C-alpha cells in the first residue's frame, strides 16, 4: 500500500472548525505521549498505554481501518504527523 | 368500449424545490433545541454536558452563541433562533445579583419570556413549542419569578450529571417513537467524549478551553455519529 506522511498545520481560525477536519480527527487513531509512555486512542472506543512509541504505532496500525487507515501521531515537540495508508489504485483493464 | 390509456406518470407533479426545502425546514424545526443558558466559566461544564445530552437524544442544540455576526442586533438573533426551534431549554440558575454591579442578570428570564410569547401568540407551528426550565433548586424561582408558578421546573443542583438526566428525561418524553438511552448511560458516554476531546483538539492545534459553542457542537455531533 502507498503510504503518505504529512504534518498537520494549525487550524486557520478558532470558531470555524470544518466538519471535514472534525471527522478526520474523530475517525483517526491517535498516538499521543504521556509522561514516560505513549497512549493509543481510538476516540470513543479504545485507549491503551505502551512504554515505547514503536509498540504504540504498531498497535495503532492494527486499529486503523483498512484500506485508508489514518493514524495521527502527536509528537512531543507539538507537531502532528498524519500517516495515511492509501489503497492501491485499480489497474486499468485492456480490451 | 375500449379503455383509454392514461399516462399516470404525467399526472404526478414533480416535487418543487420549495416543497422540499419547506419540509426540511419543518423537520429541522422539530429537532432544534434553543439553549438559553449562561456562558461563563463556572457554568461551562454544565453547558457542555447539556449540549452533549441534547445531541445524544437525536436533537440539535442551537444558541445565540453560534452566530458571530457583530453586525446583527443580538435580540434579532435570539428572535430568529426562537422561531427556528420547537424546543427551548432555559436555565435560570444564574438569575442573581452581579458581583461587580450589584444588579440582577435578566437575559435568561427575558429569553424565556420571548419563547413563551412565541408559543402562546405565534403561528400554529409555534404553538407546539415545548419548554424546559432549569434552576439550581426546584423552588428557588418562586422568590424572583412567581409568575411562572405551576410550570414544571427541573433542578440540577449545579451538577452536570443531574443536568444530563433532566435533559434526557425531558426530550425522551417528547421523542416517544425512539428509545433513548438512560441518563446514567448518557453520562458514561459523555465522560468518554470528555476524555477524547483534548486529543481531538490537540490534533488540530486547538486549546479545549478556547472552544466556541459551534466548535464544541461540531465535535459532539461528529463523535456521536462515529460512536452510536
PDB file of C-alpha atoms in Angstrom:
ATOM      1  CA  UNK A   1       0.000   0.000   0.000  1.00  0.00           C
ATOM      2  CA  UNK A   2       1.198   3.523  -0.742  1.00  0.00           C
ATOM      3  CA  UNK A   3       1.901   5.484   2.419  1.00  0.00           C
ATOM      4  CA  UNK A   4       1.771   9.224   2.756  1.00  0.00           C
ATOM      5  CA  UNK A   5       3.052  11.271   5.625  1.00  0.00           C
ATOM      6  CA  UNK A   6       2.315  14.927   6.276  1.00  0.00           C
ATOM      7  CA  UNK A   7       2.376  17.381   9.160  1.00  0.00           C
ATOM      8  CA  UNK A   8      -0.961  18.951  10.040  1.00  0.00           C
ATOM      9  CA  UNK A   9      -0.797  22.732  10.114  1.00  0.00           C
ATOM     10  CA  UNK A  10      -2.525  24.913  12.671  1.00  0.00           C
ATOM     11  CA  UNK A  11      -6.269  25.342  12.232  1.00  0.00           C
ATOM     12  CA  UNK A  12      -6.873  28.669  10.382  1.00  0.00           C
ATOM     13  CA  UNK A  13      -9.232  30.195  12.924  1.00  0.00           C
ATOM     14  CA  UNK A  14     -10.884  29.235  16.153  1.00  0.00           C
ATOM     15  CA  UNK A  15     -14.663  29.110  15.970  1.00  0.00           C
ATOM     16  CA  UNK A  16     -14.811  27.724  12.465  1.00  0.00           C
ATOM     17  CA  UNK A  17     -13.755  24.107  12.642  1.00  0.00           C
ATOM     18  CA  UNK A  18     -14.703  22.413   9.399  1.00  0.00           C
ATOM     19  CA  UNK A  19     -16.811  19.289   9.681  1.00  0.00           C
ATOM     20  CA  UNK A  20     -14.282  17.543   7.452  1.00  0.00           C
ATOM     21  CA  UNK A  21     -11.466  18.324   9.907  1.00  0.00           C
ATOM     22  CA  UNK A  22     -13.586  17.175  12.846  1.00  0.00           C
ATOM     23  CA  UNK A  23     -14.461  13.960  11.000  1.00  0.00           C
ATOM     24  CA  UNK A  24     -10.801  13.360  10.182  1.00  0.00           C
ATOM     25  CA  UNK A  25      -9.629  13.627  13.787  1.00  0.00           C
ATOM     26  CA  UNK A  26     -12.574  11.664  15.233  1.00  0.00           C
ATOM     27  CA  UNK A  27     -12.081   8.761  12.821  1.00  0.00           C
ATOM     28  CA  UNK A  28      -8.308   8.626  13.140  1.00  0.00           C
ATOM     29  CA  UNK A  29      -6.339   6.573  15.616  1.00  0.00           C
ATOM     30  CA  UNK A  30      -4.183   8.842  17.769  1.00  0.00           C
ATOM     31  CA  UNK A  31      -0.760   8.069  19.215  1.00  0.00           C
ATOM     32  CA  UNK A  32      -0.032  10.604  21.922  1.00  0.00           C
ATOM     33  CA  UNK A  33       2.755  10.979  24.524  1.00  0.00           C
ATOM     34  CA  UNK A  34       2.001  10.890  28.284  1.00  0.00           C
ATOM     35  CA  UNK A  35       4.903  11.476  30.665  1.00  0.00           C
ATOM     36  CA  UNK A  36       7.131   8.407  30.104  1.00  0.00           C
ATOM     37  CA  UNK A  37       4.694   6.423  27.979  1.00  0.00           C
ATOM     38  CA  UNK A  38       2.699   6.525  24.755  1.00  0.00           C
ATOM     39  CA  UNK A  39      -1.076   6.175  24.608  1.00  0.00           C
ATOM     40  CA  UNK A  40      -3.093   4.914  21.651  1.00  0.00           C
ATOM     41  CA  UNK A  41      -6.590   6.372  21.462  1.00  0.00           C
ATOM     42  CA  UNK A  42      -9.362   5.455  19.052  1.00  0.00           C
ATOM     43  CA  UNK A  43     -11.969   8.076  20.041  1.00  0.00           C
ATOM     44  CA  UNK A  44     -14.902   6.575  21.865  1.00  0.00           C
ATOM     45  CA  UNK A  45     -13.569   3.035  21.717  1.00  0.00           C
ATOM     46  CA  UNK A  46     -10.045   2.143  22.729  1.00  0.00           C
ATOM     47  CA  UNK A  47      -7.398   3.637  24.985  1.00  0.00           C
ATOM     48  CA  UNK A  48      -4.216   1.661  25.615  1.00  0.00           C
ATOM     49  CA  UNK A  49      -0.847   2.630  27.064  1.00  0.00           C
ATOM     50  CA  UNK A  50       2.555   1.466  25.829  1.00  0.00           C
ATOM     51  CA  UNK A  51       6.099   2.033  27.061  1.00  0.00           C
ATOM     52  CA  UNK A  52       7.577   2.690  23.619  1.00  0.00           C
ATOM     53  CA  UNK A  53       6.424   4.729  20.633  1.00  0.00           C
ATOM     54  CA  UNK A  54       7.161   1.870  18.230  1.00  0.00           C
ATOM     55  CA  UNK A  55       4.811  -0.522  20.051  1.00  0.00           C
ATOM     56  CA  UNK A  56       2.134   2.165  20.185  1.00  0.00           C
ATOM     57  CA  UNK A  57       2.367   2.857  16.444  1.00  0.00           C
ATOM     58  CA  UNK A  58       2.221  -0.881  15.649  1.00  0.00           C
ATOM     59  CA  UNK A  59      -0.925  -1.256  17.756  1.00  0.00           C
ATOM     60  CA  UNK A  60      -2.413   1.880  16.194  1.00  0.00           C
ATOM     61  CA  UNK A  61      -1.920   0.435  12.714  1.00  0.00           C
ATOM     62  CA  UNK A  62      -3.844  -2.666  13.720  1.00  0.00           C
ATOM     63  CA  UNK A  63      -6.751  -0.469  14.863  1.00  0.00           C
ATOM     64  CA  UNK A  64      -6.834   1.851  11.864  1.00  0.00           C
ATOM     65  CA  UNK A  65      -9.429   0.873   9.280  1.00  0.00           C
ATOM     66  CA  UNK A  66      -8.095  -0.870   6.160  1.00  0.00           C
ATOM     67  CA  UNK A  67      -7.815   0.348   3.435  1.00  0.00           C
ATOM     68  CA  UNK A  68      -7.344   4.031   4.032  1.00  0.00           C
ATOM     69  CA  UNK A  69      -6.475   3.757   7.713  1.00  0.00           C
ATOM     70  CA  UNK A  70      -5.312   7.004   9.243  1.00  0.00           C
ATOM     71  CA  UNK A  71      -3.001   7.440  12.206  1.00  0.00           C
ATOM     72  CA  UNK A  72      -2.236  10.787  13.836  1.00  0.00           C
ATOM     73  CA  UNK A  73       0.991  10.817  15.808  1.00  0.00           C
ATOM     74  CA  UNK A  74       1.229  13.626  18.351  1.00  0.00           C
ATOM     75  CA  UNK A  75       4.959  14.252  18.625  1.00  0.00           C
ATOM     76  CA  UNK A  76       6.480  15.572  21.852  1.00  0.00           C
ATOM     77  CA  UNK A  77       7.516  18.770  20.073  1.00  0.00           C
ATOM     78  CA  UNK A  78       3.872  19.617  19.364  1.00  0.00           C
ATOM     79  CA  UNK A  79       3.818  18.541  15.717  1.00  0.00           C
ATOM     80  CA  UNK A  80       1.042  16.289  14.483  1.00  0.00           C
ATOM     81  CA  UNK A  81       2.087  13.784  11.833  1.00  0.00           C
ATOM     82  CA  UNK A  82      -0.625  12.214   9.709  1.00  0.00           C
ATOM     83  CA  UNK A  83       0.220   8.739   8.437  1.00  0.00           C
ATOM     84  CA  UNK A  84      -2.295   7.721   5.852  1.00  0.00           C
ATOM     85  CA  UNK A  85      -2.318   4.297   4.211  1.00  0.00           C
ATOM     86  CA  UNK A  86      -3.751   4.657   0.704  1.00  0.00           C
ATOM     87  CA  UNK A  87      -5.209   1.660  -1.088  1.00  0.00           C
ATOM     88  CA  UNK A  88      -3.552   0.914  -4.428  1.00  0.00           C
ATOM     89  CA  UNK A  89      -5.486   2.272  -7.392  1.00  0.00           C
ATOM     90  CA  UNK A  90      -7.305  -0.335  -9.502  1.00  0.00           C
ATOM     91  CA  UNK A  91      -5.406  -1.483 -12.571  1.00  0.00           C
ATOM     92  CA  UNK A  92      -6.917  -0.361 -15.872  1.00  0.00           C
ATOM     93  CA  UNK A  93      -8.344  -3.201 -17.970  1.00  0.00           C
ATOM     94  CA  UNK A  94      -7.283  -3.580 -21.546  1.00  0.00           C
ATOM     95  CA  UNK A  95      -9.968  -4.669 -24.019  1.00  0.00           C
TER      96      UNK A  95
ATOM     97  CA  UNK B   1     -65.749   0.303 -25.161  1.00  0.00           C
ATOM     98  CA  UNK B   2     -62.007   0.365 -25.122  1.00  0.00           C
ATOM     99  CA  UNK B   3     -60.447   1.976 -22.176  1.00  0.00           C
ATOM    100  CA  UNK B   4     -58.362   4.978 -22.889  1.00  0.00           C
ATOM    101  CA  UNK B   5     -54.876   4.552 -21.669  1.00  0.00           C
ATOM    102  CA  UNK B   6     -53.763   7.097 -19.194  1.00  0.00           C
ATOM    103  CA  UNK B   7     -50.244   8.014 -18.538  1.00  0.00           C
ATOM    104  CA  UNK B   8     -50.182   8.086 -14.736  1.00  0.00           C
ATOM    105  CA  UNK B   9     -46.670   9.380 -14.595  1.00  0.00           C
ATOM    106  CA  UNK B  10     -47.780  12.540 -16.404  1.00  0.00           C
ATOM    107  CA  UNK B  11     -50.303  13.202 -13.620  1.00  0.00           C
ATOM    108  CA  UNK B  12     -47.662  13.207 -10.928  1.00  0.00           C
ATOM    109  CA  UNK B  13     -46.338  16.670 -10.406  1.00  0.00           C
ATOM    110  CA  UNK B  14     -42.641  16.883  -9.700  1.00  0.00           C
ATOM    111  CA  UNK B  15     -41.933  17.981  -6.144  1.00  0.00           C
ATOM    112  CA  UNK B  16     -40.823  21.551  -6.249  1.00  0.00           C
ATOM    113  CA  UNK B  17     -37.631  22.675  -4.596  1.00  0.00           C
ATOM    114  CA  UNK B  18     -39.780  24.960  -2.434  1.00  0.00           C
ATOM    115  CA  UNK B  19     -41.770  21.995  -1.047  1.00  0.00           C
ATOM    116  CA  UNK B  20     -38.601  20.039  -0.332  1.00  0.00           C
ATOM    117  CA  UNK B  21     -36.936  22.920   1.457  1.00  0.00           C
ATOM    118  CA  UNK B  22     -40.139  23.630   3.429  1.00  0.00           C
ATOM    119  CA  UNK B  23     -40.234  20.004   4.590  1.00  0.00           C
ATOM    120  CA  UNK B  24     -36.551  20.138   5.528  1.00  0.00           C
ATOM    121  CA  UNK B  25     -37.166  23.351   7.497  1.00  0.00           C
ATOM    122  CA  UNK B  26     -40.142  21.778   9.290  1.00  0.00           C
ATOM    123  CA  UNK B  27     -38.104  18.713  10.159  1.00  0.00           C
ATOM    124  CA  UNK B  28     -35.218  20.839  11.400  1.00  0.00           C
ATOM    125  CA  UNK B  29     -37.644  22.931  13.476  1.00  0.00           C
ATOM    126  CA  UNK B  30     -38.905  19.776  15.167  1.00  0.00           C
ATOM    127  CA  UNK B  31     -35.381  18.713  16.123  1.00  0.00           C
ATOM    128  CA  UNK B  32     -33.945  22.060  17.233  1.00  0.00           C
ATOM    129  CA  UNK B  33     -33.496  22.987  20.885  1.00  0.00           C
ATOM    130  CA  UNK B  34     -32.940  26.626  21.784  1.00  0.00           C
ATOM    131  CA  UNK B  35     -30.342  26.627  24.578  1.00  0.00           C
ATOM    132  CA  UNK B  36     -30.899  29.617  26.818  1.00  0.00           C
ATOM    133  CA  UNK B  37     -28.060  29.165  29.295  1.00  0.00           C
ATOM    134  CA  UNK B  38     -25.197  31.224  30.736  1.00  0.00           C
ATOM    135  CA  UNK B  39     -21.798  31.002  29.093  1.00  0.00           C
ATOM    136  CA  UNK B  40     -19.476  31.919  31.960  1.00  0.00           C
ATOM    137  CA  UNK B  41     -16.502  29.792  33.029  1.00  0.00           C
ATOM    138  CA  UNK B  42     -18.232  28.427  36.123  1.00  0.00           C
ATOM    139  CA  UNK B  43     -21.246  27.226  34.153  1.00  0.00           C
ATOM    140  CA  UNK B  44     -19.347  25.850  31.150  1.00  0.00           C
ATOM    141  CA  UNK B  45     -19.110  22.295  32.463  1.00  0.00           C
ATOM    142  CA  UNK B  46     -22.912  22.122  32.815  1.00  0.00           C
ATOM    143  CA  UNK B  47     -23.437  23.736  29.405  1.00  0.00           C
ATOM    144  CA  UNK B  48     -21.206  21.252  27.558  1.00  0.00           C
ATOM    145  CA  UNK B  49     -22.910  18.355  29.357  1.00  0.00           C
ATOM    146  CA  UNK B  50     -26.338  19.710  28.331  1.00  0.00           C
ATOM    147  CA  UNK B  51     -25.240  20.157  24.707  1.00  0.00           C
ATOM    148  CA  UNK B  52     -23.929  16.583  24.619  1.00  0.00           C
ATOM    149  CA  UNK B  53     -27.181  15.258  26.074  1.00  0.00           C
ATOM    150  CA  UNK B  54     -29.271  17.170  23.521  1.00  0.00           C
ATOM    151  CA  UNK B  55     -27.305  15.747  20.597  1.00  0.00           C
ATOM    152  CA  UNK B  56     -27.220  12.253  22.111  1.00  0.00           C
ATOM    153  CA  UNK B  57     -31.015  12.310  22.209  1.00  0.00           C
ATOM    154  CA  UNK B  58     -31.043  12.990  18.461  1.00  0.00           C
ATOM    155  CA  UNK B  59     -31.741  16.718  18.617  1.00  0.00           C
ATOM    156  CA  UNK B  60     -29.748  19.792  17.576  1.00  0.00           C
ATOM    157  CA  UNK B  61     -28.568  22.356  20.126  1.00  0.00           C
ATOM    158  CA  UNK B  62     -28.948  25.946  18.935  1.00  0.00           C
ATOM    159  CA  UNK B  63     -27.758  29.082  20.706  1.00  0.00           C
ATOM    160  CA  UNK B  64     -27.226  32.773  20.060  1.00  0.00           C
ATOM    161  CA  UNK B  65     -23.553  31.971  20.670  1.00  0.00           C
ATOM    162  CA  UNK B  66     -23.315  30.099  17.364  1.00  0.00           C
ATOM    163  CA  UNK B  67     -23.620  33.296  15.337  1.00  0.00           C
ATOM    164  CA  UNK B  68     -20.688  35.671  15.494  1.00  0.00           C
ATOM    165  CA  UNK B  69     -22.065  38.390  13.211  1.00  0.00           C
ATOM    166  CA  UNK B  70     -21.490  41.527  15.232  1.00  0.00           C
ATOM    167  CA  UNK B  71     -23.445  43.497  12.643  1.00  0.00           C
ATOM    168  CA  UNK B  72     -26.707  41.918  13.766  1.00  0.00           C
ATOM    169  CA  UNK B  73     -28.535  43.128  16.846  1.00  0.00           C
ATOM    170  CA  UNK B  74     -28.432  40.379  19.479  1.00  0.00           C
ATOM    171  CA  UNK B  75     -32.167  40.404  20.184  1.00  0.00           C
ATOM    172  CA  UNK B  76     -32.792  39.811  16.463  1.00  0.00           C
ATOM    173  CA  UNK B  77     -30.525  36.741  16.546  1.00  0.00           C
ATOM    174  CA  UNK B  78     -32.437  35.455  19.544  1.00  0.00           C
ATOM    175  CA  UNK B  79     -35.798  36.123  17.881  1.00  0.00           C
ATOM    176  CA  UNK B  80     -34.795  34.181  14.756  1.00  0.00           C
ATOM    177  CA  UNK B  81     -33.413  31.296  16.798  1.00  0.00           C
ATOM    178  CA  UNK B  82     -36.519  31.048  18.974  1.00  0.00           C
ATOM    179  CA  UNK B  83     -38.632  30.994  15.828  1.00  0.00           C
ATOM    180  CA  UNK B  84     -36.497  28.184  14.396  1.00  0.00           C
ATOM    181  CA  UNK B  85     -36.638  25.910  17.463  1.00  0.00           C
ATOM    182  CA  UNK B  86     -39.555  23.855  18.676  1.00  0.00           C
ATOM    183  CA  UNK B  87     -37.854  23.093  21.983  1.00  0.00           C
ATOM    184  CA  UNK B  88     -36.391  25.546  24.451  1.00  0.00           C
ATOM    185  CA  UNK B  89     -34.147  24.853  27.419  1.00  0.00           C
ATOM    186  CA  UNK B  90     -33.951  27.768  29.847  1.00  0.00           C
ATOM    187  CA  UNK B  91     -31.564  27.708  32.794  1.00  0.00           C
ATOM    188  CA  UNK B  92     -32.425  30.383  35.365  1.00  0.00           C
ATOM    189  CA  UNK B  93     -29.780  29.334  37.898  1.00  0.00           C
ATOM    190  CA  UNK B  94     -27.716  32.479  37.246  1.00  0.00           C
ATOM    191  CA  UNK B  95     -30.583  34.891  37.890  1.00  0.00           C
ATOM    192  CA  UNK B  96     -28.739  36.543  40.742  1.00  0.00           C
ATOM    193  CA  UNK B  97     -27.047  39.815  41.586  1.00  0.00           C
ATOM    194  CA  UNK B  98     -23.915  40.548  39.584  1.00  0.00           C
ATOM    195  CA  UNK B  99     -20.976  40.839  41.963  1.00  0.00           C
ATOM    196  CA  UNK B 100     -19.469  43.791  40.152  1.00  0.00           C
ATOM    197  CA  UNK B 101     -22.571  45.913  39.544  1.00  0.00           C
ATOM    198  CA  UNK B 102     -24.988  44.655  42.180  1.00  0.00           C
ATOM    199  CA  UNK B 103     -27.712  44.365  39.536  1.00  0.00           C
ATOM    200  CA  UNK B 104     -29.623  41.198  38.592  1.00  0.00           C
ATOM    201  CA  UNK B 105     -28.769  39.336  35.371  1.00  0.00           C
ATOM    202  CA  UNK B 106     -32.029  39.086  33.449  1.00  0.00           C
ATOM    203  CA  UNK B 107     -31.169  37.782  29.988  1.00  0.00           C
ATOM    204  CA  UNK B 108     -32.303  34.230  30.675  1.00  0.00           C
ATOM    205  CA  UNK B 109     -35.762  35.179  32.063  1.00  0.00           C
ATOM    206  CA  UNK B 110     -36.202  37.642  29.162  1.00  0.00           C
ATOM    207  CA  UNK B 111     -35.494  34.952  26.571  1.00  0.00           C
ATOM    208  CA  UNK B 112     -37.795  32.546  28.409  1.00  0.00           C
ATOM    209  CA  UNK B 113     -40.498  35.200  28.146  1.00  0.00           C
ATOM    210  CA  UNK B 114     -39.899  35.572  24.398  1.00  0.00           C
ATOM    211  CA  UNK B 115     -40.115  31.804  23.968  1.00  0.00           C
ATOM    212  CA  UNK B 116     -43.377  31.536  25.902  1.00  0.00           C
ATOM    213  CA  UNK B 117     -44.756  34.519  23.976  1.00  0.00           C
ATOM    214  CA  UNK B 118     -43.995  32.781  20.670  1.00  0.00           C
ATOM    215  CA  UNK B 119     -45.711  29.659  21.999  1.00  0.00           C
ATOM    216  CA  UNK B 120     -48.873  31.456  23.081  1.00  0.00           C
ATOM    217  CA  UNK B 121     -49.270  34.085  20.356  1.00  0.00           C
ATOM    218  CA  UNK B 122     -47.421  32.621  17.401  1.00  0.00           C
ATOM    219  CA  UNK B 123     -48.427  30.669  14.309  1.00  0.00           C
ATOM    220  CA  UNK B 124     -49.762  27.084  14.717  1.00  0.00           C
ATOM    221  CA  UNK B 125     -46.277  25.590  14.360  1.00  0.00           C
ATOM    222  CA  UNK B 126     -45.020  27.849  17.164  1.00  0.00           C
ATOM    223  CA  UNK B 127     -47.817  26.707  19.477  1.00  0.00           C
ATOM    224  CA  UNK B 128     -46.270  23.242  19.502  1.00  0.00           C
ATOM    225  CA  UNK B 129     -43.261  24.619  21.352  1.00  0.00           C
ATOM    226  CA  UNK B 130     -42.081  22.772  24.439  1.00  0.00           C
ATOM    227  CA  UNK B 131     -40.031  24.411  27.193  1.00  0.00           C
ATOM    228  CA  UNK B 132     -37.876  23.034  29.989  1.00  0.00           C
ATOM    229  CA  UNK B 133     -36.998  25.426  32.788  1.00  0.00           C
ATOM    230  CA  UNK B 134     -33.953  24.507  34.843  1.00  0.00           C
ATOM    231  CA  UNK B 135     -32.746  26.033  38.093  1.00  0.00           C
ATOM    232  CA  UNK B 136     -30.304  25.205  40.835  1.00  0.00           C
ATOM    233  CA  UNK B 137     -33.067  24.362  43.315  1.00  0.00           C
ATOM    234  CA  UNK B 138     -36.585  23.332  42.487  1.00  0.00           C
ATOM    235  CA  UNK B 139     -38.465  26.138  44.242  1.00  0.00           C
ATOM    236  CA  UNK B 140     -35.924  28.970  44.224  1.00  0.00           C
ATOM    237  CA  UNK B 141     -37.704  30.626  41.244  1.00  0.00           C
ATOM    238  CA  UNK B 142     -40.754  31.368  43.424  1.00  0.00           C
ATOM    239  CA  UNK B 143     -38.768  34.133  45.113  1.00  0.00           C
ATOM    240  CA  UNK B 144     -37.846  36.003  41.916  1.00  0.00           C
ATOM    241  CA  UNK B 145     -40.273  34.840  39.201  1.00  0.00           C
ATOM    242  CA  UNK B 146     -43.539  33.753  40.796  1.00  0.00           C
ATOM    243  CA  UNK B 147     -45.479  34.392  37.541  1.00  0.00           C
ATOM    244  CA  UNK B 148     -44.318  31.014  36.257  1.00  0.00           C
ATOM    245  CA  UNK B 149     -45.509  29.143  39.345  1.00  0.00           C
ATOM    246  CA  UNK B 150     -47.122  25.973  38.117  1.00  0.00           C
ATOM    247  CA  UNK B 151     -44.549  25.382  35.364  1.00  0.00           C
ATOM    248  CA  UNK B 152     -42.699  22.111  35.670  1.00  0.00           C
ATOM    249  CA  UNK B 153     -39.236  23.253  36.747  1.00  0.00           C
ATOM    250  CA  UNK B 154     -36.350  20.816  36.991  1.00  0.00           C
ATOM    251  CA  UNK B 155     -33.391  21.238  39.332  1.00  0.00           C
ATOM    252  CA  UNK B 156     -29.786  20.296  38.546  1.00  0.00           C
ATOM    253  CA  UNK B 157     -28.151  21.415  41.825  1.00  0.00           C
ATOM    254  CA  UNK B 158     -25.177  22.736  39.791  1.00  0.00           C
ATOM    255  CA  UNK B 159     -24.349  19.107  38.994  1.00  0.00           C
ATOM    256  CA  UNK B 160     -23.668  18.370  35.282  1.00  0.00           C
ATOM    257  CA  UNK B 161     -24.715  14.729  35.741  1.00  0.00           C
ATOM    258  CA  UNK B 162     -28.118  15.717  37.097  1.00  0.00           C
ATOM    259  CA  UNK B 163     -28.490  18.237  34.265  1.00  0.00           C
ATOM    260  CA  UNK B 164     -27.850  15.441  31.720  1.00  0.00           C
ATOM    261  CA  UNK B 165     -30.511  13.295  33.389  1.00  0.00           C
ATOM    262  CA  UNK B 166     -33.107  16.090  33.375  1.00  0.00           C
ATOM    263  CA  UNK B 167     -32.471  16.948  29.714  1.00  0.00           C
ATOM    264  CA  UNK B 168     -32.624  13.295  28.753  1.00  0.00           C
ATOM    265  CA  UNK B 169     -35.944  12.692  30.545  1.00  0.00           C
ATOM    266  CA  UNK B 170     -37.456  15.836  29.016  1.00  0.00           C
ATOM    267  CA  UNK B 171     -36.501  15.012  25.424  1.00  0.00           C
ATOM    268  CA  UNK B 172     -37.324  11.321  25.825  1.00  0.00           C
ATOM    269  CA  UNK B 173     -40.897  12.304  26.698  1.00  0.00           C
ATOM    270  CA  UNK B 174     -41.069  14.389  23.532  1.00  0.00           C
ATOM    271  CA  UNK B 175     -39.487  11.739  21.301  1.00  0.00           C
ATOM    272  CA  UNK B 176     -41.566   8.713  22.246  1.00  0.00           C
ATOM    273  CA  UNK B 177     -41.126   6.859  18.964  1.00  0.00           C
ATOM    274  CA  UNK B 178     -37.381   6.480  19.574  1.00  0.00           C
ATOM    275  CA  UNK B 179     -35.805   4.680  22.519  1.00  0.00           C
ATOM    276  CA  UNK B 180     -33.202   6.927  24.121  1.00  0.00           C
ATOM    277  CA  UNK B 181     -30.554   5.515  26.490  1.00  0.00           C
ATOM    278  CA  UNK B 182     -30.943   6.354  30.174  1.00  0.00           C
ATOM    279  CA  UNK B 183     -29.261   9.272  31.947  1.00  0.00           C
ATOM    280  CA  UNK B 184     -26.518   7.125  33.504  1.00  0.00           C
ATOM    281  CA  UNK B 185     -25.570   5.591  30.166  1.00  0.00           C
ATOM    282  CA  UNK B 186     -25.580   9.015  28.571  1.00  0.00           C
ATOM    283  CA  UNK B 187     -23.302  10.316  31.343  1.00  0.00           C
ATOM    284  CA  UNK B 188     -20.821   7.478  30.728  1.00  0.00           C
ATOM    285  CA  UNK B 189     -20.752   8.345  27.034  1.00  0.00           C
ATOM    286  CA  UNK B 190     -20.171  11.996  27.909  1.00  0.00           C
ATOM    287  CA  UNK B 191     -17.209  11.032  30.114  1.00  0.00           C
ATOM    288  CA  UNK B 192     -15.694   9.108  27.195  1.00  0.00           C
ATOM    289  CA  UNK B 193     -16.169  12.111  24.932  1.00  0.00           C
ATOM    290  CA  UNK B 194     -14.620  14.422  27.545  1.00  0.00           C
ATOM    291  CA  UNK B 195     -11.569  12.149  27.757  1.00  0.00           C
ATOM    292  CA  UNK B 196     -11.166  12.197  23.973  1.00  0.00           C
ATOM    293  CA  UNK B 197     -11.752  15.924  23.480  1.00  0.00           C
ATOM    294  CA  UNK B 198      -8.267  17.187  24.464  1.00  0.00           C
ATOM    295  CA  UNK B 199      -6.675  14.793  21.959  1.00  0.00           C
ATOM    296  CA  UNK B 200      -9.097  15.800  19.213  1.00  0.00           C
ATOM    297  CA  UNK B 201      -8.351  19.482  19.869  1.00  0.00           C
ATOM    298  CA  UNK B 202      -4.593  18.877  20.025  1.00  0.00           C
ATOM    299  CA  UNK B 203      -4.734  17.155  16.622  1.00  0.00           C
ATOM    300  CA  UNK B 204      -5.804  20.433  15.012  1.00  0.00           C
ATOM    301  CA  UNK B 205      -3.817  22.658  17.363  1.00  0.00           C
ATOM    302  CA  UNK B 206      -6.712  23.967  19.440  1.00  0.00           C
ATOM    303  CA  UNK B 207      -6.973  24.516  23.177  1.00  0.00           C
ATOM    304  CA  UNK B 208     -10.158  22.922  24.602  1.00  0.00           C
ATOM    305  CA  UNK B 209     -10.633  25.991  26.815  1.00  0.00           C
ATOM    306  CA  UNK B 210     -10.926  28.150  23.670  1.00  0.00           C
ATOM    307  CA  UNK B 211     -13.665  26.105  22.009  1.00  0.00           C
ATOM    308  CA  UNK B 212     -16.656  28.130  20.927  1.00  0.00           C
ATOM    309  CA  UNK B 213     -20.217  26.824  21.033  1.00  0.00           C
ATOM    310  CA  UNK B 214     -20.080  25.962  17.314  1.00  0.00           C
ATOM    311  CA  UNK B 215     -16.720  24.180  17.617  1.00  0.00           C
ATOM    312  CA  UNK B 216     -17.965  22.133  20.544  1.00  0.00           C
ATOM    313  CA  UNK B 217     -21.196  21.076  18.853  1.00  0.00           C
ATOM    314  CA  UNK B 218     -19.247  20.108  15.715  1.00  0.00           C
ATOM    315  CA  UNK B 219     -17.038  17.782  17.747  1.00  0.00           C
ATOM    316  CA  UNK B 220     -20.017  16.410  19.703  1.00  0.00           C
ATOM    317  CA  UNK B 221     -22.046  15.666  16.570  1.00  0.00           C
ATOM    318  CA  UNK B 222     -19.088  14.077  14.761  1.00  0.00           C
ATOM    319  CA  UNK B 223     -18.046  11.958  17.755  1.00  0.00           C
ATOM    320  CA  UNK B 224     -21.609  10.713  18.339  1.00  0.00           C
ATOM    321  CA  UNK B 225     -22.015   9.913  14.647  1.00  0.00           C
ATOM    322  CA  UNK B 226     -18.970   7.638  14.828  1.00  0.00           C
ATOM    323  CA  UNK B 227     -19.874   6.207  18.247  1.00  0.00           C
ATOM    324  CA  UNK B 228     -23.608   5.435  18.103  1.00  0.00           C
TER     325      UNK B 228
END
